[in-house]
Amino acid sequence: MKIAIVGGGIGGLATALAMTQAGFTVMVYERSAQLVDQGAGITLAPNATRVLYHLGLGPGLEETSVTPPMTEYRHYRTGAVIMRMMTKDFRALYGAPYMRLHRWDLQHAMITRLAEVAPGAFRLGSGVERLESRGDHVQLRFADGRVEIADAVVAADGIRSSIRETLFNPAPPVFAGFVAWRGLVDTADLPRHLHESAVAFGHGRHINRYLVRSGELLNFIAVAHRDKWEAEGWTIPAPLDEFLEEFASFDEGTRTVISRPVLGQVFKWGLFGRPWLEQWSSGRVVLLGDAAHPMLPFLGQGAANALEDAMILTRCLTSESTPERAFALYQKTRGPRVRSATEQAVRRGDRYLGEPNEDSLKGDEPGAQYAYDAVSGPLGG
Ligand SMILES: Cc1cc2nc3c(=O)[nH]c(=O)nc-3n(C[C@H](O)[C@H](O)[C@H](O)COP(=O)(O)OP(=O)(O)OC[C@H]3O[C@@H](n4cnc5c(N)ncnc54)[C@H](O)[C@@H]3O)c2cc1C
């Protein structure tokens, strides 16, 4: 069976790797002419790394990933420690580690692996404009007029998925009331005591920072409330002085970190959501990752759920006799879990930007997600 995957993000690449491993023929069509390092970190919990190990990526990622001994949650103004969370032995608890990575290291590892197991399957500069279902196959029409045929299509085209809007629900993404900034700091430019994992929060603001790339870089993500936001994309340059002014009330350590981004570069973007979608498939087309269920970042589980989707969808296609039956089983398996994670991320965001005290950190702990086993857990929910 030939499967076309629209979108070469974490979800699309994981789907291509999992399906190739299961014996399907895949093609990944990515709109961008080239993939670039977007300068950001990513946290991958055991439920995500379990999938990456299954796909053969674990040992390579271990070379640059960082697992902090602990994360401190601190009062945004005084820097006083509100809660200290020691990192548990996740391999012993869940059979998979907790990793913090440079996003590019992850994306690069996935693309390299795909080139090894399915040479030529990754096509850059291939924006899909329209899908047409034709009985037992789907026709893909590209922006340059080209046409391809596949037995089934996985739409992993992200939160702004045009396939979702055309085939499932035309409603555009909705601004969630938060703006985020991100940057990377060379740890050589920081005093030793700031080479750490910490979250400073309170007064409607929050800054999460952690080491990536073997500790050579420190990634930070800062979030604040906003009433409205109009720009698109997540690589909008933010003036450094404007950003520092926004977080001027934060403690000295946090301010030192955010004032030293590599090349003085900070990027900003608005956080968006979409109403919950009950039906993720139509005939032989199915949504996956952010296209199906965008999630606020406060749980660190958006990419993790895209990885889980990839694994479960592949297993459903292997176990069912038709793509339509497989997509129904995938929806049944994934729907309840993803919905609860999506709602949990919203609640956690409210707390994370709330009062800087211990109560704000209680409930909806991300750890509740970690035991999920997309590789060998039951299908069908
Ligand atoms: C601030 C922030 C921090 C985050 N931190 C974490 C974290 O620590 N841990 C975690 O698990 N998750 C995290 N996430 C969530 C995570 O980044 C996303 O959930 C994940 O990247 C979604 O992957 P995806 O493949 O579904 O979509 P995307 O990564 O958006 O990929 C979609 C791809 O499709 C392509 N595309 C779009 N339209 C077309 C088309 N018509 N034709 C061809 N190609 C197309 C795009 O160019 C893009 O490459 C975070 C998100 C944010 C915003």
Short mmCIF file of C-alpha atoms and ligand atoms in Angstrom, two decimals:
data_model
loop_
_atom_site.label_atom_id
_atom_site.label_comp_id
_atom_site.label_asym_id
_atom_site.label_seq_id
_atom_site.Cartn_x
_atom_site.Cartn_y
_atom_site.Cartn_z
CA MET A 1 0.00 0.00 0.00
CA LYS A 2 1.33 3.47 -0.87
CA ILE A 3 0.72 6.13 1.78
CA ALA A 4 1.21 9.85 1.09
CA ILE A 5 2.10 11.96 4.11
CA VAL A 6 1.50 15.69 3.84
CA GLY A 7 3.90 17.63 6.09
CA GLY A 8 7.47 16.85 7.13
CA GLY A 9 7.30 18.00 10.76
CA ILE A 10 7.81 15.71 13.74
CA GLY A 11 4.42 14.01 13.17
CA GLY A 12 4.87 13.43 9.45
CA LEU A 13 8.45 12.15 9.77
CA ALA A 14 7.55 9.80 12.64
CA THR A 15 4.66 8.44 10.59
CA ALA A 16 6.94 7.84 7.61
CA LEU A 17 9.49 6.00 9.78
CA ALA A 18 6.90 3.87 11.57
CA MET A 19 5.07 2.95 8.35
CA THR A 20 8.29 2.12 6.51
CA GLN A 21 9.31 -0.10 9.41
CA ALA A 22 5.91 -1.85 9.12
CA GLY A 23 6.41 -2.50 5.40
CA PHE A 24 4.31 0.25 3.78
CA THR A 25 5.58 2.41 0.91
CA VAL A 26 5.54 6.07 1.94
CA MET A 27 6.11 9.49 0.39
CA VAL A 28 6.44 12.60 2.54
CA TYR A 29 5.50 15.88 0.86
CA GLU A 30 6.82 18.98 2.62
CA ARG A 31 5.89 22.46 1.48
CA SER A 32 9.14 24.21 2.54
CA ALA A 33 11.87 24.31 -0.08
CA GLN A 34 14.42 23.54 2.62
CA LEU A 35 14.29 22.72 6.30
CA VAL A 36 16.06 25.16 8.56
CA ASP A 37 17.21 25.09 12.15
CA GLN A 38 14.56 27.16 13.90
CA GLY A 39 16.62 27.52 17.07
CA ALA A 40 14.43 25.96 19.73
CA GLY A 41 14.46 23.23 22.34
CA ILE A 42 11.99 20.42 22.93
CA THR A 43 11.17 18.26 25.92
CA LEU A 44 10.42 14.63 25.20
CA ALA A 45 8.77 12.66 27.98
CA PRO A 46 9.02 8.83 28.23
CA ASN A 47 5.77 8.34 26.28
CA ALA A 48 7.49 10.14 23.36
CA THR A 49 10.97 8.62 23.67
CA ARG A 50 9.45 5.11 23.80
CA VAL A 51 8.33 5.66 20.20
CA LEU A 52 11.68 7.16 19.17
CA TYR A 53 13.57 4.14 20.56
CA HIS A 54 11.22 1.80 18.70
CA LEU A 55 12.05 3.69 15.50
CA GLY A 56 15.77 3.20 16.15
CA LEU A 57 16.50 6.85 16.97
CA GLY A 58 17.12 6.57 20.72
CA PRO A 59 20.86 5.83 20.92
CA GLY A 60 21.72 8.62 18.45
CA LEU A 61 19.60 11.16 20.31
CA GLU A 62 21.23 10.20 23.62
CA GLU A 63 24.47 11.70 22.31
CA THR A 64 23.17 15.28 22.58
CA SER A 65 20.11 15.04 24.84
CA VAL A 66 20.15 16.40 28.36
CA THR A 67 18.29 15.01 31.37
CA PRO A 68 18.44 17.56 34.19
CA PRO A 69 18.96 16.20 37.73
CA MET A 70 16.09 18.43 38.87
CA THR A 71 13.88 21.34 37.88
CA GLU A 72 13.23 24.21 40.26
CA TYR A 73 10.01 26.23 40.19
CA ARG A 74 10.69 29.74 41.44
CA HIS A 75 8.96 32.97 42.36
CA TYR A 76 9.24 35.23 39.33
CA ARG A 77 10.39 38.34 41.28
CA THR A 78 12.46 37.00 44.18
CA GLY A 79 13.77 33.80 42.58
CA ALA A 80 12.85 31.94 45.80
CA VAL A 81 12.36 28.19 45.22
CA ILE A 82 8.66 27.24 45.44
CA MET A 83 9.10 23.59 44.51
CA ARG A 84 12.09 21.41 43.63
CA MET A 85 11.26 18.46 41.41
CA MET A 86 13.97 15.79 41.35
CA THR A 87 14.20 13.88 38.06
CA LYS A 88 13.18 10.28 38.63
CA ASP A 89 14.75 7.22 37.06
CA PHE A 90 12.31 7.19 34.13
CA ARG A 91 13.93 4.18 32.46
CA ALA A 92 13.24 2.11 35.56
CA LEU A 93 9.73 3.52 35.97
CA TYR A 94 8.54 3.59 32.35
CA GLY A 95 11.18 1.77 30.32
CA ALA A 96 12.12 4.96 28.44
CA PRO A 97 14.09 8.09 29.35
CA TYR A 98 13.18 11.77 29.59
CA MET A 99 15.11 13.89 27.07
CA ARG A 100 15.63 17.54 26.39
CA LEU A 101 16.87 18.21 22.90
CA HIS A 102 17.60 20.87 20.36
CA ARG A 103 14.68 20.53 17.91
CA TRP A 104 17.02 20.51 14.98
CA ASP A 105 18.94 17.54 16.42
CA LEU A 106 15.67 15.61 16.54
CA GLN A 107 14.47 16.68 13.10
CA HIS A 108 17.87 16.02 11.54
CA ALA A 109 18.04 12.53 13.10
CA MET A 110 14.58 11.70 11.73
CA ILE A 111 15.36 12.93 8.20
CA THR A 112 18.70 11.10 8.14
CA ARG A 113 17.05 7.87 9.27
CA LEU A 114 14.28 8.20 6.69
CA ALA A 115 16.86 8.67 3.93
CA GLU A 116 18.45 5.38 5.07
CA VAL A 117 15.28 3.29 5.28
CA ALA A 118 13.26 4.89 2.46
CA PRO A 119 15.66 6.67 0.06
CA GLY A 120 13.94 9.40 -1.97
CA ALA A 121 10.76 9.33 0.10
CA PHE A 122 11.15 12.86 1.47
CA ARG A 123 10.18 15.55 -1.04
CA LEU A 124 10.87 19.18 -0.20
CA GLY A 125 9.18 22.04 -2.07
CA SER A 126 6.02 19.93 -2.42
CA GLY A 127 3.09 21.93 -1.09
CA VAL A 128 -0.17 20.01 -1.45
CA GLU A 129 -3.00 22.25 -2.68
CA ARG A 130 -5.91 19.86 -3.01
CA LEU A 131 -6.93 16.28 -2.29
CA GLU A 132 -9.56 14.41 -4.27
CA SER A 133 -10.90 11.07 -3.04
CA ARG A 134 -11.50 8.65 -5.91
CA GLY A 135 -12.90 5.43 -4.46
CA ASP A 136 -9.93 3.28 -3.50
CA HIS A 137 -7.30 5.98 -3.98
CA VAL A 138 -6.66 9.68 -3.39
CA GLN A 139 -5.29 12.19 -5.86
CA LEU A 140 -2.92 14.87 -4.55
CA ARG A 141 -2.60 18.09 -6.52
CA PHE A 142 0.50 20.21 -5.81
CA ALA A 143 1.05 23.97 -5.93
CA ASP A 144 3.17 23.55 -9.08
CA GLY A 145 0.36 21.67 -10.87
CA ARG A 146 1.88 18.21 -10.39
CA VAL A 147 -0.46 15.32 -9.55
CA GLU A 148 0.28 12.13 -7.57
CA ILE A 149 -1.83 9.16 -6.50
CA ALA A 150 -1.80 7.30 -3.19
CA ASP A 151 -3.88 4.56 -1.57
CA ALA A 152 -4.33 6.73 1.51
CA VAL A 153 -3.23 10.16 2.77
CA VAL A 154 -2.04 11.19 6.23
CA ALA A 155 -2.43 14.95 6.71
CA ALA A 156 0.28 16.01 9.17
CA ASP A 157 0.28 19.61 7.97
CA GLY A 158 0.30 21.30 11.37
CA ILE A 159 -1.97 23.63 13.32
CA ARG A 160 -2.79 25.69 10.22
CA SER A 161 -3.72 22.55 8.27
CA SER A 162 -5.48 23.52 5.07
CA ILE A 163 -6.58 19.90 4.64
CA ARG A 164 -8.42 20.06 7.97
CA GLU A 165 -10.11 23.28 6.88
CA THR A 166 -11.10 21.94 3.47
CA LEU A 167 -12.24 18.44 4.41
CA PHE A 168 -13.30 18.65 8.05
CA ASN A 169 -13.96 22.07 9.57
CA PRO A 170 -13.38 25.44 7.88
CA ALA A 171 -12.98 27.30 11.22
CA PRO A 172 -9.51 28.91 11.44
CA PRO A 173 -7.23 28.56 14.50
CA VAL A 174 -8.28 30.69 17.47
CA PHE A 175 -5.82 32.87 19.41
CA ALA A 176 -5.48 31.32 22.88
CA GLY A 177 -4.59 34.56 24.71
CA PHE A 178 -0.86 33.92 25.11
CA VAL A 179 2.21 35.22 23.35
CA ALA A 180 5.50 33.32 23.58
CA TRP A 181 9.16 34.25 23.04
CA ARG A 182 12.02 31.84 22.61
CA GLY A 183 15.80 32.03 22.43
CA LEU A 184 18.97 29.98 22.87
CA VAL A 185 21.91 31.06 25.02
CA ASP A 186 25.46 29.77 24.64
CA THR A 187 26.26 28.39 28.10
CA ALA A 188 29.84 29.68 27.70
CA ASP A 189 28.25 33.14 28.12
CA LEU A 190 26.61 32.25 31.43
CA PRO A 191 27.98 31.79 34.95
CA ARG A 192 28.09 28.13 35.98
CA HIS A 193 25.22 28.38 38.50
CA LEU A 194 22.84 29.34 35.65
CA HIS A 195 23.50 26.13 33.69
CA GLU A 196 20.29 24.69 35.05
CA SER A 197 16.68 23.72 34.51
CA ALA A 198 14.25 26.18 36.10
CA VAL A 199 10.80 27.70 35.71
CA ALA A 200 10.16 31.22 37.04
CA PHE A 201 6.49 32.17 37.16
CA GLY A 202 3.88 34.55 38.50
CA HIS A 203 1.99 37.77 37.75
CA GLY A 204 0.65 36.50 34.41
CA ARG A 205 4.08 35.51 33.11
CA HIS A 206 6.27 32.44 32.94
CA ILE A 207 9.80 31.59 31.76
CA ASN A 208 10.95 27.99 31.35
CA ARG A 209 14.63 27.35 30.70
CA TYR A 210 16.64 24.17 30.21
CA LEU A 211 19.88 22.87 28.72
CA VAL A 212 20.06 21.21 25.30
CA ARG A 213 22.79 19.94 22.94
CA SER A 214 24.95 18.25 25.56
CA GLY A 215 24.68 21.37 27.76
CA GLU A 216 26.29 23.68 25.18
CA LEU A 217 23.09 25.72 24.81
CA LEU A 218 20.33 26.79 27.16
CA ASN A 219 16.85 27.10 25.67
CA PHE A 220 14.27 29.50 27.11
CA ILE A 221 10.57 29.94 26.43
CA ALA A 222 8.79 32.93 27.94
CA VAL A 223 5.01 33.30 27.92
CA ALA A 224 2.70 36.22 28.81
CA HIS A 225 -0.99 36.98 28.40
CA ARG A 226 -2.21 39.12 25.50
CA ASP A 227 -5.72 40.10 24.43
CA LYS A 228 -5.06 39.84 20.71
CA TRP A 229 -2.52 38.69 18.17
CA GLU A 230 -2.51 38.98 14.42
CA ALA A 231 0.82 37.77 13.01
CA GLU A 232 1.33 34.20 11.72
CA GLY A 233 4.29 31.84 12.08
CA TRP A 234 6.69 31.20 14.92
CA THR A 235 9.87 32.84 13.66
CA ILE A 236 8.92 36.49 14.00
CA PRO A 237 12.00 38.38 15.29
CA ALA A 238 11.30 40.23 18.55
CA PRO A 239 13.32 43.34 19.51
CA LEU A 240 15.49 42.29 22.48
CA ASP A 241 14.90 45.49 24.49
CA GLU A 242 11.11 45.15 24.11
CA PHE A 243 11.29 41.52 25.28
CA LEU A 244 13.50 42.35 28.28
CA GLU A 245 11.14 45.18 29.24
CA GLU A 246 8.22 42.70 29.26
CA PHE A 247 10.06 40.53 31.82
CA ALA A 248 11.85 43.35 33.73
CA SER A 249 10.19 42.33 37.02
CA PHE A 250 11.80 38.85 36.97
CA ASP A 251 14.65 37.80 39.29
CA GLU A 252 18.25 38.62 38.43
CA GLY A 253 19.26 35.07 37.37
CA THR A 254 16.37 34.79 34.92
CA ARG A 255 17.06 38.26 33.53
CA THR A 256 20.74 37.40 33.05
CA VAL A 257 19.78 34.33 31.01
CA ILE A 258 17.25 36.02 28.76
CA SER A 259 19.48 39.03 28.11
CA ARG A 260 22.15 36.88 26.40
CA PRO A 261 20.53 35.05 23.45
CA VAL A 262 22.84 33.89 20.67
CA LEU A 263 23.31 36.77 18.17
CA GLY A 264 20.84 38.80 20.29
CA GLN A 265 18.04 36.87 18.56
CA VAL A 266 14.66 36.29 20.20
CA PHE A 267 11.59 35.09 18.30
CA LYS A 268 7.97 35.55 19.24
CA TRP A 269 4.68 33.99 18.22
CA GLY A 270 1.07 33.76 19.31
CA LEU A 271 -0.31 30.54 20.77
CA PHE A 272 -3.37 29.24 18.96
CA GLY A 273 -5.86 26.44 19.46
CA ARG A 274 -8.75 24.91 17.57
CA PRO A 275 -12.09 23.58 18.72
CA TRP A 276 -12.04 19.83 19.42
CA LEU A 277 -12.66 17.82 16.26
CA GLU A 278 -14.73 14.64 16.70
CA GLN A 279 -13.94 13.08 13.33
CA TRP A 280 -10.33 12.92 12.09
CA SER A 281 -10.84 10.94 8.89
CA SER A 282 -12.83 11.22 5.71
CA GLY A 283 -12.66 8.21 3.38
CA ARG A 284 -8.96 7.51 2.85
CA VAL A 285 -7.67 10.79 4.32
CA VAL A 286 -6.77 11.06 8.01
CA LEU A 287 -5.42 13.88 10.20
CA LEU A 288 -2.45 13.46 12.54
CA GLY A 289 -0.56 15.59 15.10
CA ASP A 290 -1.31 19.31 15.37
CA ALA A 291 -3.54 19.12 12.28
CA ALA A 292 -5.92 16.86 14.23
CA HIS A 293 -5.47 18.20 17.77
CA PRO A 294 -3.28 21.26 18.43
CA MET A 295 -2.32 21.56 22.07
CA LEU A 296 -1.06 24.46 24.19
CA PRO A 297 2.61 23.92 25.12
CA PHE A 298 2.22 23.96 28.93
CA LEU A 299 2.28 20.18 29.27
CA GLY A 300 5.18 19.64 26.82
CA GLN A 301 3.08 16.97 25.08
CA GLY A 302 2.19 18.27 21.59
CA ALA A 303 5.01 16.55 19.72
CA ALA A 304 4.75 13.57 22.07
CA ASN A 305 1.15 13.07 21.00
CA ALA A 306 2.09 13.40 17.33
CA LEU A 307 4.65 10.60 17.88
CA GLU A 308 2.03 8.47 19.62
CA ASP A 309 -0.42 9.13 16.75
CA ALA A 310 2.19 7.97 14.24
CA MET A 311 2.77 4.70 16.07
CA ILE A 312 -0.89 3.93 16.72
CA LEU A 313 -1.98 4.79 13.18
CA THR A 314 0.69 2.46 11.77
CA ARG A 315 -0.40 -0.37 14.06
CA CYS A 316 -4.05 0.16 13.07
CA LEU A 317 -3.17 0.00 9.36
CA THR A 318 -1.29 -3.23 10.00
CA SER A 319 -4.11 -4.85 11.95
CA GLU A 320 -7.13 -3.76 9.85
CA SER A 321 -8.12 -4.87 6.36
CA THR A 322 -8.85 -1.39 4.90
CA PRO A 323 -7.61 2.16 5.54
CA GLU A 324 -11.16 3.23 6.48
CA ARG A 325 -11.36 0.57 9.22
CA ALA A 326 -7.84 1.43 10.38
CA PHE A 327 -8.69 5.14 10.62
CA ALA A 328 -11.79 4.36 12.70
CA LEU A 329 -9.72 2.25 15.11
CA TYR A 330 -7.04 4.99 15.28
CA GLN A 331 -9.65 7.59 16.16
CA LYS A 332 -11.16 5.33 18.82
CA THR A 333 -7.74 4.64 20.33
CA ARG A 334 -6.40 8.18 20.26
CA GLY A 335 -9.44 10.43 20.77
CA PRO A 336 -9.99 10.12 24.55
CA ARG A 337 -6.30 10.30 25.44
CA VAL A 338 -5.51 13.32 23.26
CA ARG A 339 -8.63 15.15 24.38
CA SER A 340 -7.74 14.77 28.03
CA ALA A 341 -4.13 15.93 27.40
CA THR A 342 -5.41 18.94 25.43
CA GLU A 343 -7.71 19.97 28.28
CA GLN A 344 -4.99 19.35 30.84
CA ALA A 345 -2.62 21.67 28.93
CA VAL A 346 -5.20 24.48 29.07
CA ARG A 347 -5.67 24.09 32.84
CA ARG A 348 -1.95 23.93 33.44
CA GLY A 349 -1.37 27.10 31.42
CA ASP A 350 -3.79 28.98 33.66
CA ARG A 351 -1.89 27.84 36.74
CA TYR A 352 1.59 28.33 35.31
CA LEU A 353 0.90 31.99 34.73
CA GLY A 354 -0.98 32.35 37.99
CA GLU A 355 0.03 32.99 41.57
CA PRO A 356 3.65 32.05 42.34
CA ASN A 357 2.90 29.50 45.05
CA GLU A 358 2.88 25.73 45.51
CA ASP A 359 -0.88 25.41 44.92
CA SER A 360 -0.40 26.62 41.34
CA LEU A 361 1.82 23.59 40.68
CA LYS A 362 -0.57 20.99 42.04
CA GLY A 363 -2.82 18.80 39.88
CA ASP A 364 -2.54 17.94 36.18
CA GLU A 365 1.12 16.95 36.57
CA PRO A 366 2.66 16.01 33.20
CA GLY A 367 3.82 12.71 34.78
CA ALA A 368 0.27 11.35 34.36
CA GLN A 369 1.03 11.10 30.62
CA TYR A 370 4.31 9.19 30.80
CA ALA A 371 3.15 5.57 31.13
CA TYR A 372 1.20 5.55 27.85
CA ASP A 373 2.61 2.90 25.56
CA ALA A 374 1.87 3.60 21.90
CA VAL A 375 4.28 0.86 20.80
CA SER A 376 2.56 -2.11 22.42
CA GLY A 377 -0.41 -0.83 24.44
CA PRO A 378 -3.96 -1.92 23.53
CA LEU A 379 -5.71 -0.58 20.43
CA GLY A 380 -9.32 0.53 20.55
CA GLY A 381 -9.28 2.30 23.97
C1 LIG B 1 6.29 27.06 22.39
C2 LIG B 1 6.08 25.61 22.07
C3 LIG B 1 6.82 24.68 22.77
C4 LIG B 1 6.58 23.33 22.58
N1 LIG B 1 7.29 22.45 23.31
C5 LIG B 1 7.01 21.14 23.19
C6 LIG B 1 7.70 20.20 23.99
O1 LIG B 1 8.59 20.56 24.77
N2 LIG B 1 7.35 18.87 23.87
C7 LIG B 1 6.38 18.46 22.99
O2 LIG B 1 6.10 17.24 22.96
N3 LIG B 1 5.73 19.34 22.20
C8 LIG B 1 6.01 20.66 22.29
N4 LIG B 1 5.37 21.57 21.48
C9 LIG B 1 4.38 21.10 20.49
C10 LIG B 1 5.04 20.59 19.21
O3 LIG B 1 5.98 21.51 18.71
C11 LIG B 1 3.98 20.32 18.14
O4 LIG B 1 2.89 19.66 18.73
C12 LIG B 1 4.56 19.44 17.03
O5 LIG B 1 5.66 20.08 16.42
C13 LIG B 1 3.49 19.12 15.99
O6 LIG B 1 4.08 18.40 14.93
P1 LIG B 1 3.29 18.22 13.55
O7 LIG B 1 4.18 17.38 12.71
O8 LIG B 1 1.91 17.79 13.82
O9 LIG B 1 3.17 19.69 12.95
P2 LIG B 1 4.29 20.70 12.45
O10 LIG B 1 5.55 20.54 13.20
O11 LIG B 1 3.66 22.05 12.44
O12 LIG B 1 4.60 20.26 10.95
C14 LIG B 1 3.72 20.52 9.88
C15 LIG B 1 4.52 20.52 8.60
O13 LIG B 1 3.63 20.50 7.51
C16 LIG B 1 4.11 21.37 6.50
N5 LIG B 1 2.96 21.76 5.66
C17 LIG B 1 1.92 22.56 5.99
N6 LIG B 1 1.03 22.63 5.00
C18 LIG B 1 1.51 21.86 3.99
C19 LIG B 1 1.03 21.53 2.70
N7 LIG B 1 -0.13 22.01 2.24
N8 LIG B 1 1.77 20.69 1.92
C20 LIG B 1 2.94 20.18 2.39
N9 LIG B 1 3.46 20.47 3.61
C21 LIG B 1 2.74 21.29 4.41
C22 LIG B 1 4.74 22.51 7.27
O14 LIG B 1 5.68 23.22 6.48
C23 LIG B 1 5.40 21.76 8.42
O15 LIG B 1 6.72 21.35 8.12
C24 LIG B 1 5.60 22.92 21.65
C25 LIG B 1 4.90 23.87 20.89
C26 LIG B 1 5.13 25.21 21.10
C27 LIG B 1 4.34 26.20 20.31
#
